[in-house]
Short mmCIF file of C-alpha atoms and ligand atoms in Angstrom, two decimals:
data_model
loop_
_atom_site.label_atom_id
_atom_site.label_comp_id
_atom_site.label_asym_id
_atom_site.label_seq_id
_atom_site.Cartn_x
_atom_site.Cartn_y
_atom_site.Cartn_z
CA UNK A 1 0.00 0.00 0.00
CA UNK A 2 1.37 3.39 -0.96
CA UNK A 3 1.45 5.85 1.92
CA UNK A 4 0.20 9.34 1.14
CA UNK A 5 2.43 11.77 3.01
CA UNK A 6 -0.34 13.99 4.26
CA UNK A 7 1.18 17.46 4.61
CA UNK A 8 -2.19 18.91 5.55
CA UNK A 9 -2.69 16.60 8.54
CA UNK A 10 0.89 17.07 9.75
CA UNK A 11 0.80 20.84 9.30
CA UNK A 12 -2.58 21.08 11.10
CA UNK A 13 -0.97 19.35 14.08
CA UNK A 14 2.04 21.71 13.97
CA UNK A 15 -0.23 24.77 13.74
CA UNK A 16 -2.23 23.60 16.75
CA UNK A 17 0.94 23.16 18.80
CA UNK A 18 2.13 26.58 17.66
CA UNK A 19 -1.13 28.21 18.69
CA UNK A 20 -0.54 26.98 22.24
CA UNK A 21 3.12 28.06 22.17
CA UNK A 22 2.24 31.53 20.83
CA UNK A 23 -0.36 32.00 23.59
CA UNK A 24 2.23 31.00 26.20
CA UNK A 25 4.79 33.41 24.71
CA UNK A 26 2.20 36.20 24.83
CA UNK A 27 1.54 35.48 28.48
CA UNK A 28 5.25 35.67 29.32
CA UNK A 29 6.14 38.74 27.27
CA UNK A 30 2.85 40.59 26.83
CA UNK A 31 3.69 40.73 23.13
CA UNK A 32 2.46 39.04 19.96
CA UNK A 33 4.90 37.71 17.39
CA UNK A 34 4.69 39.77 14.20
CA UNK A 35 5.36 38.75 10.61
CA UNK A 36 5.67 41.29 7.80
CA UNK A 37 4.86 39.94 4.35
CA UNK A 38 5.88 42.00 1.33
CA UNK A 39 4.27 41.50 -2.04
CA UNK A 40 5.57 43.40 -5.05
CA UNK A 41 3.40 43.46 -8.16
CA UNK A 42 0.29 41.53 -8.97
CA UNK A 43 1.31 37.93 -9.65
CA UNK A 44 -1.81 35.80 -9.08
CA UNK A 45 0.03 32.80 -7.59
CA UNK A 46 2.02 35.07 -5.25
CA UNK A 47 -1.21 36.72 -4.09
CA UNK A 48 -2.62 33.29 -3.24
CA UNK A 49 0.49 32.34 -1.23
CA UNK A 50 0.38 35.64 0.68
CA UNK A 51 -3.28 35.05 1.56
CA UNK A 52 -2.48 31.53 2.78
CA UNK A 53 0.32 32.89 4.98
CA UNK A 54 -1.97 35.58 6.43
CA UNK A 55 -4.60 32.96 7.19
CA UNK A 56 -2.06 30.76 8.99
CA UNK A 57 -0.85 33.76 11.04
CA UNK A 58 -4.42 34.42 12.09
CA UNK A 59 -4.90 30.78 13.01
CA UNK A 60 -1.93 30.60 15.38
CA UNK A 61 -2.11 34.14 16.79
CA UNK A 62 0.77 35.77 14.94
CA UNK A 63 0.20 39.39 13.88
CA UNK A 64 0.57 39.73 10.13
CA UNK A 65 1.51 43.02 8.50
CA UNK A 66 1.00 43.11 4.78
CA UNK A 67 2.88 45.50 2.49
CA UNK A 68 1.81 45.70 -1.13
CA UNK A 69 4.12 47.53 -3.50
CA UNK A 70 3.57 48.14 -7.17
CA UNK A 71 6.19 47.37 -9.78
CA UNK A 72 6.71 51.09 -10.38
CA UNK A 73 7.70 51.67 -6.74
CA UNK A 74 11.10 50.25 -7.64
CA UNK A 75 14.12 48.95 -5.79
CA UNK A 76 14.83 52.00 -3.62
CA UNK A 77 11.33 52.05 -2.10
CA UNK A 78 11.48 48.33 -1.43
CA UNK A 79 14.88 48.64 0.26
CA UNK A 80 13.63 51.55 2.37
CA UNK A 81 10.70 49.42 3.49
CA UNK A 82 13.09 46.62 4.50
CA UNK A 83 15.14 49.12 6.55
CA UNK A 84 11.96 50.31 8.25
CA UNK A 85 10.86 46.75 9.07
CA UNK A 86 14.33 45.79 10.31
CA UNK A 87 14.00 48.59 12.87
CA UNK A 88 10.36 47.90 13.82
CA UNK A 89 10.18 46.14 17.20
CA UNK A 90 6.71 44.75 16.42
CA UNK A 91 8.05 42.88 13.41
CA UNK A 92 9.98 39.73 14.27
CA UNK A 93 10.07 38.22 10.82
CA UNK A 94 10.20 39.64 7.30
CA UNK A 95 9.07 37.63 4.32
CA UNK A 96 9.60 38.87 0.80
CA UNK A 97 7.27 36.99 -1.54
CA UNK A 98 9.30 35.70 -4.47
CA UNK A 99 9.82 35.93 -7.35
CA UNK A 100 10.16 39.70 -7.61
CA UNK A 101 9.02 41.22 -10.91
CA UNK A 102 11.64 41.91 -13.57
CA UNK A 103 13.80 44.93 -12.89
CA UNK A 104 14.37 44.24 -9.17
CA UNK A 105 17.66 43.01 -7.73
CA UNK A 106 16.34 40.12 -5.65
CA UNK A 107 19.63 39.26 -3.96
CA UNK A 108 20.23 42.87 -2.90
CA UNK A 109 16.83 42.97 -1.21
CA UNK A 110 17.21 39.57 0.46
CA UNK A 111 20.62 40.58 1.80
CA UNK A 112 19.15 43.75 3.28
CA UNK A 113 16.81 41.79 5.57
CA UNK A 114 18.34 41.52 9.03
CA UNK A 115 19.53 37.90 9.47
CA UNK A 116 17.58 37.66 12.78
CA UNK A 117 14.34 38.53 10.94
CA UNK A 118 15.11 36.39 7.90
CA UNK A 119 12.25 33.88 8.35
CA UNK A 120 12.87 32.43 4.90
CA UNK A 121 16.53 31.71 5.67
CA UNK A 122 17.69 33.15 2.34
CA UNK A 123 20.26 35.62 3.72
CA UNK A 124 23.84 34.46 3.04
CA UNK A 125 24.45 34.54 6.82
CA UNK A 126 21.78 31.90 7.41
CA UNK A 127 22.46 29.97 4.21
CA UNK A 128 26.18 29.89 5.06
CA UNK A 129 25.49 28.57 8.55
CA UNK A 130 23.18 25.94 7.08
CA UNK A 131 25.94 24.88 4.67
CA UNK A 132 28.46 24.31 7.45
CA UNK A 133 25.97 22.63 9.77
CA UNK A 134 25.48 25.40 12.35
CA UNK A 135 22.07 26.37 13.77
CA UNK A 136 20.39 28.82 11.39
CA UNK A 137 17.06 30.13 10.26
CA UNK A 138 16.24 27.65 7.54
CA UNK A 139 14.32 28.00 4.27
CA UNK A 140 10.74 26.96 4.96
CA UNK A 141 10.09 24.51 2.12
CA UNK A 142 13.17 22.34 2.68
CA UNK A 143 12.73 22.50 6.45
CA UNK A 144 9.08 21.48 5.97
CA UNK A 145 10.16 18.50 3.86
CA UNK A 146 12.58 17.42 6.60
CA UNK A 147 9.74 17.61 9.16
CA UNK A 148 7.45 15.57 6.93
CA UNK A 149 10.09 12.84 6.47
CA UNK A 150 10.68 12.84 10.21
CA UNK A 151 6.97 12.63 10.98
CA UNK A 152 6.56 9.57 8.77
CA UNK A 153 9.83 8.10 10.12
CA UNK A 154 11.32 7.89 6.66
CA UNK A 155 15.01 7.40 7.36
CA UNK A 156 17.45 9.26 5.12
CA UNK A 157 20.69 7.86 6.54
CA UNK A 158 22.53 5.90 3.88
CA UNK A 159 19.77 6.55 1.33
CA UNK A 160 20.35 7.95 -2.12
CA UNK A 161 18.34 11.14 -2.40
CA UNK A 162 17.99 12.58 -5.88
CA UNK A 163 16.80 16.18 -6.14
CA UNK A 164 15.63 17.57 -9.47
CA UNK A 165 16.07 21.35 -9.34
CA UNK A 166 18.92 23.46 -7.93
CA UNK A 167 17.18 26.68 -6.89
CA UNK A 168 18.35 28.61 -3.83
CA UNK A 169 14.82 28.28 -2.43
CA UNK A 170 14.38 24.51 -2.62
CA UNK A 171 16.93 22.35 -4.44
CA UNK A 172 20.22 23.56 -2.96
CA UNK A 173 19.07 23.99 0.66
CA UNK A 174 17.29 20.61 0.83
CA UNK A 175 20.50 19.08 -0.54
CA UNK A 176 22.52 20.85 2.17
CA UNK A 177 20.16 19.64 4.89
CA UNK A 178 20.20 16.03 3.75
CA UNK A 179 23.95 15.79 3.35
CA UNK A 180 24.72 16.98 6.90
CA UNK A 181 26.51 14.63 9.23
CA UNK A 182 23.69 13.80 11.63
CA UNK A 183 21.28 10.92 12.02
CA UNK A 184 18.34 12.85 10.56
CA UNK A 185 20.31 13.42 7.37
CA UNK A 186 23.39 11.40 6.35
CA UNK A 187 22.00 10.88 2.86
CA UNK A 188 23.96 10.52 -0.35
CA UNK A 189 22.68 13.44 -2.38
CA UNK A 190 22.57 13.99 -6.12
CA UNK A 191 21.24 17.28 -7.48
CA UNK A 192 20.08 17.41 -11.12
CA UNK A 193 19.20 20.47 -13.21
CA UNK A 194 18.41 21.47 -16.75
CA UNK A 195 21.92 20.68 -17.98
CA UNK A 196 21.93 17.16 -16.52
CA UNK A 197 21.86 14.60 -19.35
CA UNK A 198 19.60 11.53 -19.07
CA UNK A 199 17.90 12.56 -15.85
CA UNK A 200 15.81 9.37 -15.80
CA UNK A 201 18.92 7.24 -15.40
CA UNK A 202 19.69 9.18 -12.20
CA UNK A 203 16.16 9.51 -10.80
CA UNK A 204 15.70 5.74 -11.19
CA UNK A 205 18.48 5.30 -8.61
CA UNK A 206 16.68 7.39 -6.02
CA UNK A 207 15.48 5.89 -2.75
CA UNK A 208 13.99 9.32 -2.12
CA UNK A 209 13.19 11.51 -5.10
CA UNK A 210 12.54 15.22 -4.56
CA UNK A 211 11.05 17.04 -7.55
CA UNK A 212 11.41 20.84 -7.54
CA UNK A 213 11.41 21.59 -11.24
CA UNK A 214 8.40 23.83 -11.82
CA UNK A 215 7.22 21.73 -14.78
CA UNK A 216 3.82 20.00 -14.57
CA UNK A 217 4.08 16.20 -14.23
CA UNK A 218 7.73 16.23 -15.31
CA UNK A 219 8.52 13.04 -13.35
CA UNK A 220 6.84 10.12 -15.08
CA UNK A 221 6.46 6.51 -14.00
CA UNK A 222 9.49 5.35 -16.00
CA UNK A 223 11.71 7.77 -14.04
CA UNK A 224 11.14 6.29 -10.58
CA UNK A 225 12.44 3.24 -8.78
CA UNK A 226 9.66 0.95 -7.51
CA UNK A 227 9.38 1.33 -3.72
CA UNK A 228 10.87 4.84 -3.63
CA UNK A 229 9.61 7.79 -1.59
CA UNK A 230 8.50 10.71 -3.73
CA UNK A 231 8.45 14.31 -2.50
CA UNK A 232 6.69 16.56 -4.99
CA UNK A 233 7.46 20.22 -4.37
CA UNK A 234 5.94 21.53 -7.61
CA UNK A 235 2.93 23.80 -7.67
CA UNK A 236 1.86 24.35 -11.27
CA UNK A 237 -1.33 25.87 -12.61
CA UNK A 238 -2.61 24.06 -15.69
CA UNK A 239 -5.73 24.95 -17.67
CA UNK A 240 -8.78 22.93 -16.59
CA UNK A 241 -12.53 23.08 -16.79
CA UNK A 242 -12.92 24.34 -13.24
CA UNK A 243 -14.53 27.50 -11.96
CA UNK A 244 -11.12 29.16 -11.76
CA UNK A 245 -10.17 27.89 -15.23
CA UNK A 246 -7.15 25.98 -13.90
CA UNK A 247 -6.12 23.24 -11.53
CA UNK A 248 -2.96 22.71 -9.51
CA UNK A 249 -0.66 19.82 -10.33
CA UNK A 250 2.78 18.90 -9.07
CA UNK A 251 6.05 18.14 -10.82
CA UNK A 252 5.26 14.42 -10.58
CA UNK A 253 2.69 12.52 -12.62
CA UNK A 254 0.83 11.45 -9.48
CA UNK A 255 -1.62 8.96 -10.98
CA UNK A 256 1.02 6.95 -12.81
CA UNK A 257 3.70 7.12 -10.11
CA UNK A 258 1.46 6.46 -7.08
CA UNK A 259 0.99 2.69 -7.65
CA UNK A 260 4.74 2.09 -7.99
CA UNK A 261 6.10 3.75 -4.88
CA UNK A 262 6.09 3.28 -1.10
CA UNK A 263 5.20 6.86 -0.25
CA UNK A 264 4.31 10.07 -2.08
CA UNK A 265 3.21 13.61 -1.27
CA UNK A 266 -0.01 14.83 -2.93
CA UNK A 267 -0.33 18.21 -4.66
CA UNK A 268 -2.08 20.10 -3.22
CA UNK A 269 -2.00 18.99 0.41
CA UNK A 270 1.65 17.99 0.64
CA UNK A 271 4.78 20.11 0.78
CA UNK A 272 2.95 23.44 0.36
CA UNK A 273 1.12 23.02 3.66
CA UNK A 274 4.37 22.12 5.40
CA UNK A 275 6.02 25.25 4.01
CA UNK A 276 3.43 27.49 5.66
CA UNK A 277 3.48 25.64 8.99
CA UNK A 278 7.28 25.92 9.02
CA UNK A 279 7.08 29.64 8.32
CA UNK A 280 4.87 30.05 11.38
CA UNK A 281 7.29 27.99 13.50
CA UNK A 282 10.25 30.05 12.28
CA UNK A 283 8.43 33.30 13.08
CA UNK A 284 7.88 32.11 16.64
CA UNK A 285 11.56 31.15 16.76
CA UNK A 286 12.66 34.66 15.71
CA UNK A 287 10.22 36.19 18.21
CA UNK A 288 11.64 34.09 21.05
CA UNK A 289 15.18 35.15 20.19
CA UNK A 290 14.33 38.85 19.83
CA UNK A 291 12.27 38.91 23.02
CA UNK A 292 14.93 37.07 25.04
CA UNK A 293 13.01 33.81 25.55
CA UNK A 294 14.90 30.53 25.51
CA UNK A 295 14.61 28.69 22.20
CA UNK A 296 11.87 26.05 22.28
P1 LIG B 1 13.10 27.42 -10.10
O1 LIG B 1 12.47 27.75 -11.39
O2 LIG B 1 13.86 28.45 -9.35
O3 LIG B 1 14.08 26.18 -10.32
C1 LIG B 1 13.71 25.10 -11.12
C2 LIG B 1 14.87 24.14 -11.21
O4 LIG B 1 14.47 23.08 -12.07
C3 LIG B 1 16.13 24.77 -11.81
O5 LIG B 1 17.26 24.36 -11.10
C4 LIG B 1 16.16 24.23 -13.24
O6 LIG B 1 17.45 24.00 -13.75
C5 LIG B 1 15.49 22.88 -13.05
N1 LIG B 1 14.89 22.44 -14.30
C6 LIG B 1 14.06 23.12 -15.13
N2 LIG B 1 13.76 22.39 -16.20
C7 LIG B 1 14.43 21.23 -16.07
C8 LIG B 1 14.53 20.07 -16.88
N3 LIG B 1 13.90 19.97 -18.06
N4 LIG B 1 15.32 19.07 -16.42
C9 LIG B 1 15.97 19.17 -15.25
N5 LIG B 1 15.90 20.24 -14.44
C10 LIG B 1 15.15 21.26 -14.86
O7 LIG B 1 11.94 26.80 -9.22
P2 LIG B 1 11.77 26.66 -7.62
O8 LIG B 1 12.81 25.79 -7.05
O9 LIG B 1 11.52 27.98 -7.02
O10 LIG B 1 10.36 25.89 -7.60
C11 LIG B 1 10.20 24.62 -8.18
C12 LIG B 1 8.74 24.24 -8.09
O11 LIG B 1 8.37 24.17 -6.72
C13 LIG B 1 7.76 25.24 -8.72
O12 LIG B 1 6.66 24.52 -9.22
C14 LIG B 1 7.32 26.09 -7.54
O13 LIG B 1 6.04 26.65 -7.74
C15 LIG B 1 7.29 25.05 -6.46
N6 LIG B 1 7.47 25.58 -5.11
C16 LIG B 1 6.67 25.05 -4.17
C17 LIG B 1 6.81 25.43 -2.87
C18 LIG B 1 5.96 24.78 -1.87
O14 LIG B 1 5.80 25.29 -0.78
N7 LIG B 1 5.40 23.60 -2.18
C19 LIG B 1 7.77 26.46 -2.46
C20 LIG B 1 8.64 26.90 -3.52
C21 LIG B 1 8.47 26.47 -4.81
P3 LIG B 1 18.48 25.23 -14.08
O15 LIG B 1 18.98 25.69 -12.75
O16 LIG B 1 19.52 24.59 -14.89
O17 LIG B 1 17.67 26.27 -14.79
#
């Protein structure tokens, strides 16, 4: 029987625990954790993610501050906003919704966020610490995947993990997490990308296959090893006869792959839910540090 790795159920449990922890932190400090979310432009998918993050904040008791900028505001206004939020004591975490529209220097903005408020873990300070195995604020999607694997007791030690996609947001950091020398990692990691020839020959070796490609149903049944664990990070809108005119599919051809494997994440209801729950957990973590509470 294939196990569905139910990100919704696991994230619901995490959010419930966080709600209790946030209430306790409020009682101790008299303060609410605050998360600032910045959206630049009008990308429909980004708007949906920002709404989902706001909803999760509301659910666990984190204050959410939303900042909407238009494309014409430009880099200088965005950087000024970051400076303002870095200095704002009510804001414990700053999330810049990516991707930024064309014309913005994404790295310059990410590097302007104070590392202590960098809830996405994209600042080189945090990414560097992650790389060398020191405690750091970690990117939410990879950290959420690690939690999901842990929840389902899917061991990674000694396993061959193949990651398709080398972005700074997903592919590289999940590779860094899994290759660390500790019992929750210790995997042998291969990262593939668009210049990798014959990807199927590599993905077929994977005990755990992580797809973060951004191409609908890219991973087909002939690309997986029977009995593998499949983590589908992809969120792709494809045209469909629904009210919205589209449906969401992953980077894995779920229907064909599902019968072959031991475990698989659904899309939606898999990694995406874990990403948001992890963002909430990281915001509480930054709050605790900034308000002088011991780390949980
Ligand atoms: P990026 O576009 O930044 O990276 C995609 C990666 O896939 C790149 O490394 C690219 O290679 C590689 N790639 C593209 N085409 C191919 C191909 N034909 N063969 C092999 N590799 C290929 O995407 P992200 O990492 O930001 O996101 C990936 C997916 O995950 C998207 O669907 C996104 O929406 C989703 N996502 C989901 C999240 C969640 O919470 N579930 C969070 C973040 C993203 P190269 O570097 O050579 O160009």
